[in-house]
PDB file of C-alpha atoms in Angstrom:
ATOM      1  CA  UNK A 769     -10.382  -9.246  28.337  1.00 47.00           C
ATOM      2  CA  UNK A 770      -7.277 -10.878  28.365  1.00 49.00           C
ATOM      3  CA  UNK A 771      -4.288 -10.439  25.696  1.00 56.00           C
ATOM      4  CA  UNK A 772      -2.398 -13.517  26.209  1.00 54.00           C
ATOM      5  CA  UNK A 773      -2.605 -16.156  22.901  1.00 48.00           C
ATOM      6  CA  UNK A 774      -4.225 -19.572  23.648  1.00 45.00           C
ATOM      7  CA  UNK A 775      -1.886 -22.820  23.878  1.00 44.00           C
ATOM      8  CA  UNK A 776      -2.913 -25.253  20.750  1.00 43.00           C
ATOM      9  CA  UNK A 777      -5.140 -27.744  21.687  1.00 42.00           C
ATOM     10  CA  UNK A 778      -2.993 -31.098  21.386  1.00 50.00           C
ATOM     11  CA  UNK A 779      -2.079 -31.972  18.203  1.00 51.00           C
ATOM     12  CA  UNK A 780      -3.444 -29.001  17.064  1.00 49.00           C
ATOM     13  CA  UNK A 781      -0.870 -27.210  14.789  1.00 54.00           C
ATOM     14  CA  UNK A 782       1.556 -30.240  15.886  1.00 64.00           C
ATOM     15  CA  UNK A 783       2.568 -31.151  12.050  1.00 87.00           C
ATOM     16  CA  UNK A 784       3.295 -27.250  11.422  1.00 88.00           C
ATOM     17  CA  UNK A 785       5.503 -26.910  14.576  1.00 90.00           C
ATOM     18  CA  UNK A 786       7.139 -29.997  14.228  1.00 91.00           C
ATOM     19  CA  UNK A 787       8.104 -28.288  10.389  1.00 93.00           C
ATOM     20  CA  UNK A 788       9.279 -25.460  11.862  1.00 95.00           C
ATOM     21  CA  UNK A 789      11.352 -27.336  14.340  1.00 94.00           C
ATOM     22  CA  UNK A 790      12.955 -29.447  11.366  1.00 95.00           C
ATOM     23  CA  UNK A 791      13.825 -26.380   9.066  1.00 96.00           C
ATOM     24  CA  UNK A 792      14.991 -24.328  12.008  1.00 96.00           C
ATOM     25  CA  UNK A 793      17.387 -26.722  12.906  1.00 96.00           C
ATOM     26  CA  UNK A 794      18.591 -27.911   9.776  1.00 96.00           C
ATOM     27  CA  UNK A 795      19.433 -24.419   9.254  1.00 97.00           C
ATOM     28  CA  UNK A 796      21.349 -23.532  12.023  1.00 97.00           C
ATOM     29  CA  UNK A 797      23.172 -26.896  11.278  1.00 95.00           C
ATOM     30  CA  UNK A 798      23.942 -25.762   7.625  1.00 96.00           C
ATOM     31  CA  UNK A 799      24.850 -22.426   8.435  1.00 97.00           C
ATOM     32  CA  UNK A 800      27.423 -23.446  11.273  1.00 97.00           C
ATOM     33  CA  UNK A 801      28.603 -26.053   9.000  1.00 96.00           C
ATOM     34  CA  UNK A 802      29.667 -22.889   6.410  1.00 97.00           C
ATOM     35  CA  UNK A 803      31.440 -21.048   9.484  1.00 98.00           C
ATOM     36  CA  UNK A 804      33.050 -24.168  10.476  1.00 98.00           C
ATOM     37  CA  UNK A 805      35.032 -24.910   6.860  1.00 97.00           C
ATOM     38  CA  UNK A 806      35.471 -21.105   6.218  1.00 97.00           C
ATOM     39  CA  UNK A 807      37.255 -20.915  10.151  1.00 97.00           C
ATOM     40  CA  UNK A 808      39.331 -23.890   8.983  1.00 97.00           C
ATOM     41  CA  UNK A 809      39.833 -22.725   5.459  1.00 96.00           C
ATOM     42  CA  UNK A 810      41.463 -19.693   7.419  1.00 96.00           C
ATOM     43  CA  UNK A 811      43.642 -21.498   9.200  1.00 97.00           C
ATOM     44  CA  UNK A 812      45.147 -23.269   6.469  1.00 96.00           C
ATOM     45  CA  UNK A 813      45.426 -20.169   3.933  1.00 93.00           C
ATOM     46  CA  UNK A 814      47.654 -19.171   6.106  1.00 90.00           C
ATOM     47  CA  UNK A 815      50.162 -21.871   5.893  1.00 90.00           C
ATOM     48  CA  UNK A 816      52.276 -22.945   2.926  1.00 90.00           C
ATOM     49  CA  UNK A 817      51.810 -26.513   1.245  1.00 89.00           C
ATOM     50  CA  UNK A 818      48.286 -27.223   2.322  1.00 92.00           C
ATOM     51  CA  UNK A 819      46.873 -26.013  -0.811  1.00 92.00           C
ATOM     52  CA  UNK A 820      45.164 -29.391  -0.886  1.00 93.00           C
ATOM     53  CA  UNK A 821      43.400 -28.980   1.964  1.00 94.00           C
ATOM     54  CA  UNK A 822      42.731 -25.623   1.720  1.00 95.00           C
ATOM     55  CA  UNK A 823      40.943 -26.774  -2.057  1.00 95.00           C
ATOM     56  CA  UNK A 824      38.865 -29.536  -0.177  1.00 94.00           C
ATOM     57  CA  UNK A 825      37.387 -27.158   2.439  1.00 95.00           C
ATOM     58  CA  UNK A 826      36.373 -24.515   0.288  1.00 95.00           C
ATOM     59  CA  UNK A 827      34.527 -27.295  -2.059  1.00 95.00           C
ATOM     60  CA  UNK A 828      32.947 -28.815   1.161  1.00 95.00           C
ATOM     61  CA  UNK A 829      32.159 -25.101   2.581  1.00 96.00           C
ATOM     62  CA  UNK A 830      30.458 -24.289  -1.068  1.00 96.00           C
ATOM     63  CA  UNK A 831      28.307 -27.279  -0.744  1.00 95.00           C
ATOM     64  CA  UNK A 832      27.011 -26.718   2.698  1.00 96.00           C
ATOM     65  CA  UNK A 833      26.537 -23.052   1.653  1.00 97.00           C
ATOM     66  CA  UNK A 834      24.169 -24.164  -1.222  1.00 96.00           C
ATOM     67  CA  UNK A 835      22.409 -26.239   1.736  1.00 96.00           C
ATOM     68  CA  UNK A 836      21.842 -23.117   3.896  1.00 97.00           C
ATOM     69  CA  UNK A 837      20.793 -20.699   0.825  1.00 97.00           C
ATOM     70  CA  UNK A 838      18.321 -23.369   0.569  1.00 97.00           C
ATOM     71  CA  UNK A 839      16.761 -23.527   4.480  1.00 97.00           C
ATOM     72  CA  UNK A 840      17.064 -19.636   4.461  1.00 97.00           C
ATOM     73  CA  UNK A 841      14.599 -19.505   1.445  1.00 97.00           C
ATOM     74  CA  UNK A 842      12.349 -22.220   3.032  1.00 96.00           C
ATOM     75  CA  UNK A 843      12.596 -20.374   6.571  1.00 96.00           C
ATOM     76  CA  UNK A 844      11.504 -17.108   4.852  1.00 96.00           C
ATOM     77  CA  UNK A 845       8.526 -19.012   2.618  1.00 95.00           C
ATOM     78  CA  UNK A 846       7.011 -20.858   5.599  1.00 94.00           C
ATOM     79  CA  UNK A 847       7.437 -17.671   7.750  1.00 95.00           C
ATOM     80  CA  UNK A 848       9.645 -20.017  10.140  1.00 95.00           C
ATOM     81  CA  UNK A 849      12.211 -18.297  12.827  1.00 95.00           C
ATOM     82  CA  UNK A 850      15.814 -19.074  12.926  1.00 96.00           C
ATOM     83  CA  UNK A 851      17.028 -20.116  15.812  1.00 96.00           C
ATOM     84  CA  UNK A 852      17.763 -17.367  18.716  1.00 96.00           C
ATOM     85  CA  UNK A 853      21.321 -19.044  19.590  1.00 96.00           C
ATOM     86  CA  UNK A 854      22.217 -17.951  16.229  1.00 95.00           C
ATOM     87  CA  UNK A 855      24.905 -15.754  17.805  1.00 96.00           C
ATOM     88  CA  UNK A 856      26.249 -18.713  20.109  1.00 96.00           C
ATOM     89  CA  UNK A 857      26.770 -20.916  17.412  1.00 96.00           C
ATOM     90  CA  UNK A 858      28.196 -18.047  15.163  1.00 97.00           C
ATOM     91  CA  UNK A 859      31.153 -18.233  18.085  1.00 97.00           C
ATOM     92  CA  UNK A 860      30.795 -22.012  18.543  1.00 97.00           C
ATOM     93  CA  UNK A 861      31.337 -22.851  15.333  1.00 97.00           C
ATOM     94  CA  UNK A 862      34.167 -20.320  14.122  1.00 98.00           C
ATOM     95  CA  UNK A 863      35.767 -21.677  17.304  1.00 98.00           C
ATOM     96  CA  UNK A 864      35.901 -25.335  16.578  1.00 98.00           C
ATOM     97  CA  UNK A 865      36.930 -24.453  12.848  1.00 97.00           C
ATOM     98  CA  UNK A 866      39.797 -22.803  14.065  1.00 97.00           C
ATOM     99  CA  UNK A 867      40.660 -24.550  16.908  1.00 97.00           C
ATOM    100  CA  UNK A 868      40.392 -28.118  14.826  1.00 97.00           C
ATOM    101  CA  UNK A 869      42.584 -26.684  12.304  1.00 97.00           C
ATOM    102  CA  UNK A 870      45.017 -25.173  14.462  1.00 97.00           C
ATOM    103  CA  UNK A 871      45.851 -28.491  15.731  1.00 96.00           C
ATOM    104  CA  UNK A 872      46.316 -29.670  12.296  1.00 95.00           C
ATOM    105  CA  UNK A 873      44.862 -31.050   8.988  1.00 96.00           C
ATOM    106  CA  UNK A 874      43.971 -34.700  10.826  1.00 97.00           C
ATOM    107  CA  UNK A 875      42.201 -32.755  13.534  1.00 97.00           C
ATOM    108  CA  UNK A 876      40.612 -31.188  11.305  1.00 97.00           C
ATOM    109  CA  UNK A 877      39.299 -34.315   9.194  1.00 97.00           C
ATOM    110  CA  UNK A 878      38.455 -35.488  12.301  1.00 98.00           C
ATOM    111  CA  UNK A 879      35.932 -32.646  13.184  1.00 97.00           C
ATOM    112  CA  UNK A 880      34.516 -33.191   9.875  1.00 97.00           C
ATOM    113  CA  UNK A 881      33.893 -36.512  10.669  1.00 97.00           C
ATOM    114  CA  UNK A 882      32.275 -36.388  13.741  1.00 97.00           C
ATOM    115  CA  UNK A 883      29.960 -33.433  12.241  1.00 97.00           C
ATOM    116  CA  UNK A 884      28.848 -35.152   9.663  1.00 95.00           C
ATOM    117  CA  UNK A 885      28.094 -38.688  11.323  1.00 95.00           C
ATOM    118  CA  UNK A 886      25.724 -36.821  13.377  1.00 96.00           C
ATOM    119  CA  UNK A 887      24.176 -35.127  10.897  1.00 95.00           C
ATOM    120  CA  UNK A 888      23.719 -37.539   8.189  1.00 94.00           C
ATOM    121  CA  UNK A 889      21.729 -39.855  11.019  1.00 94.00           C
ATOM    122  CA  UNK A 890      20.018 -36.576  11.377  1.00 94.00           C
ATOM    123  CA  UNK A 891      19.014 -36.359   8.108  1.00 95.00           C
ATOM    124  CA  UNK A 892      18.061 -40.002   7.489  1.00 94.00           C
ATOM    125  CA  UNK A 893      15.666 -39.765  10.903  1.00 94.00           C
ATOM    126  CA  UNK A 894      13.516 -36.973   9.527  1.00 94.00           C
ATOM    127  CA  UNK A 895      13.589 -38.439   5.529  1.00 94.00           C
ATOM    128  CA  UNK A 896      11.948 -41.072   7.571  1.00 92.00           C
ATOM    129  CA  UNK A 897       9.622 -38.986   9.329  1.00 92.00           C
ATOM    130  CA  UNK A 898       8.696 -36.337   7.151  1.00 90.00           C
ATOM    131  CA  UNK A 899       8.650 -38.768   3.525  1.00 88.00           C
ATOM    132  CA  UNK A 900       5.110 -39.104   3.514  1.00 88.00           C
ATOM    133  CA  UNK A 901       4.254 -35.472   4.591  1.00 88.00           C
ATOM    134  CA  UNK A 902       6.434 -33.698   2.507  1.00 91.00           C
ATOM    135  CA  UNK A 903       8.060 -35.452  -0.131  1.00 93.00           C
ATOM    136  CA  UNK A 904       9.636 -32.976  -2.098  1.00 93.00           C
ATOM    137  CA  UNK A 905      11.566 -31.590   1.147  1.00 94.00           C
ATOM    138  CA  UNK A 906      12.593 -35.611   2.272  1.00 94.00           C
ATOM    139  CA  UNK A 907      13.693 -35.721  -1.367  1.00 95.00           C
ATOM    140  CA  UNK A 908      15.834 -32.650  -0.967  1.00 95.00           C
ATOM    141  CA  UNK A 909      17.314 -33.911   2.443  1.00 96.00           C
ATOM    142  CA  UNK A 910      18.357 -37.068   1.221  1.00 96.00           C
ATOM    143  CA  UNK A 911      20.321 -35.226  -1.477  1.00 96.00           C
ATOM    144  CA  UNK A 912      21.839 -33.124   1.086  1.00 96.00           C
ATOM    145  CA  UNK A 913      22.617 -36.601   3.197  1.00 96.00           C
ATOM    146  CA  UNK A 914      24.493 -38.168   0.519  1.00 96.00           C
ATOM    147  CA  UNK A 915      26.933 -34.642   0.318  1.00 95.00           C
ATOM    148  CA  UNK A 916      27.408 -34.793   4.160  1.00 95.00           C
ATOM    149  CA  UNK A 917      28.386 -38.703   3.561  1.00 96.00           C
ATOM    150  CA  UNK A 918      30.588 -37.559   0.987  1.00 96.00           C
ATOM    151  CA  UNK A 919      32.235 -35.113   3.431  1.00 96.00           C
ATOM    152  CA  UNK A 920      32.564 -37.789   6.166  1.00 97.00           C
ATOM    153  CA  UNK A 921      33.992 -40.096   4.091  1.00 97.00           C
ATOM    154  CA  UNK A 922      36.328 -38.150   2.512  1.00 96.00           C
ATOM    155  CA  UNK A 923      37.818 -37.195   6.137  1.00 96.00           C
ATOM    156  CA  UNK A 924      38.783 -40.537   6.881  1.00 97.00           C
ATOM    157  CA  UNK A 925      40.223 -41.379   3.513  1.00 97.00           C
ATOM    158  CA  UNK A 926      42.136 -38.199   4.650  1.00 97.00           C
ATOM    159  CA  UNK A 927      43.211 -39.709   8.401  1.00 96.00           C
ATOM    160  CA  UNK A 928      40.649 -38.223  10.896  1.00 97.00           C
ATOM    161  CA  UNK A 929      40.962 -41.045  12.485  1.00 97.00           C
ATOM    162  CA  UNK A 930      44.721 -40.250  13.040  1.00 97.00           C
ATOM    163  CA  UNK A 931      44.310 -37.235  14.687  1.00 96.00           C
ATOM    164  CA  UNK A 932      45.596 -36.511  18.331  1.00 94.00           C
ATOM    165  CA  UNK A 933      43.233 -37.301  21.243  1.00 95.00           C
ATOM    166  CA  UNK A 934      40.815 -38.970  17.714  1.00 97.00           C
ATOM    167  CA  UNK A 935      38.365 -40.620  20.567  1.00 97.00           C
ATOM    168  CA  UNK A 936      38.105 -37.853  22.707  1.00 97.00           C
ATOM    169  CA  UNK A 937      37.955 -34.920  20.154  1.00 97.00           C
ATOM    170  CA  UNK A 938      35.243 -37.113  18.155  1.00 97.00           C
ATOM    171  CA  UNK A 939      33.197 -37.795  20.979  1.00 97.00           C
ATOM    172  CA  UNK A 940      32.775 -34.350  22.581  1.00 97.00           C
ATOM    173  CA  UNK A 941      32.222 -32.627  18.795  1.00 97.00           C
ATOM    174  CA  UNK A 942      29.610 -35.727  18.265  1.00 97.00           C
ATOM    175  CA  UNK A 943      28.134 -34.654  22.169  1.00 97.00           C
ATOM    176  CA  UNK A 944      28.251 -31.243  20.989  1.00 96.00           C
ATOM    177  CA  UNK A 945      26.226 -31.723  18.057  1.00 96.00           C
ATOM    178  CA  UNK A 946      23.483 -33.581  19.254  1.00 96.00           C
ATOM    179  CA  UNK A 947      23.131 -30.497  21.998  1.00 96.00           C
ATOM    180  CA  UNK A 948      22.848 -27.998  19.926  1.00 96.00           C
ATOM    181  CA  UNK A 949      20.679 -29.570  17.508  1.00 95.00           C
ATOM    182  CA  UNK A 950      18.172 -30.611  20.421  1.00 93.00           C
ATOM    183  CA  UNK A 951      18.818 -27.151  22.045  1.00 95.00           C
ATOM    184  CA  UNK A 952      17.678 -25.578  18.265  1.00 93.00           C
ATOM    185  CA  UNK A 953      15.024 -27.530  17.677  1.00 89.00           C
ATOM    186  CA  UNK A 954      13.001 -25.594  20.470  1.00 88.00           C
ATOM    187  CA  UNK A 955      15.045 -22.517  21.020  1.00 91.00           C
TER     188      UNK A 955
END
């Protein structure tokens, strides 16, 4: 007799796996979003006169935490795994928190940016394909979309667009993005 589990049938157990796919990325995406502000929050603590900033991160990084708190309970109630490159984006993220901040409060705006235009699209493609399955949860995501839209466009009122290298540093935080959410979607 063999021990090995049987591979689902097609579209057997699909909608459930295609959940666990959606709230296992959304939280890794939440929970490097908290690393990310409280890396650049860091930074600018550090430095006198950007108070401001400093403020603006902290209310950002309290939002997305309130985001996380809330795919950590869902993870745990639908007995879903976090993803297993927890630990890589642990380091990603800190990393590009730091690093946008060390090159200064634009950069940093800008990295906001390019986060949250990734993820808001994110958000507004499963509201579309989850609304009718779960309504409560699209309901709860399109909250969460409207705070990341908040974020974004509060970093351009604030110059991201001004920062060094803007086209460049937007485009491979955007490429990065879309990676790792793919990349935690499965793994």
């Amino acid at each position: 007799m063999s021990d090995r589990i049987p591979l689902p049938r097609p579209g057997q157990g699909a909608d459930k796996a295609r959940m666990d796919e959606i709230l296992r990325v959304d939280h890794a995406g939440e929970y490097a979003a908290v690393l990310i502000y409280r890396a650049q929050r860091a930074v600018f603590e550090a430095r006198k006169g950007r108070e401001a900033i400093t403020r603006d991160l902290g209310e950002m990084q309290d939002q997305e935490a309130v985001h996380l708190a809330r795919f950590e309970r869902l993870l745990n109630e639908r007995k879903v795994r976090p993803t297993a490159m927890t630990p890589v984006w642990r380091l990603a993220a800190s990393a590009l928190g730091a690093g946008t901040a060390l090159i200064g409060e634009k950069a940093a705006h800008a990295c906001t940016e390019a986060v949250e235009s990734v993820i808001e699209q994110h958000y507004a493609d499963q509201i579309a394909e989850i609304g009718d399955r779960d309504p409560a949860l699209a309901a709860e995501l399109m909250q969460f979309r409207e705070e990341e839209l908040a974020h974004h466009d509060h970093a351009i009122e604030h110059g991201s667009r001004e920062a060094p290298a803007y086209r460049l540093l937007s485009g491979v935080i955007k490429a990065g993005c879309r990676a790792a959410i793919k990349i935690s979607e499965k793994v």
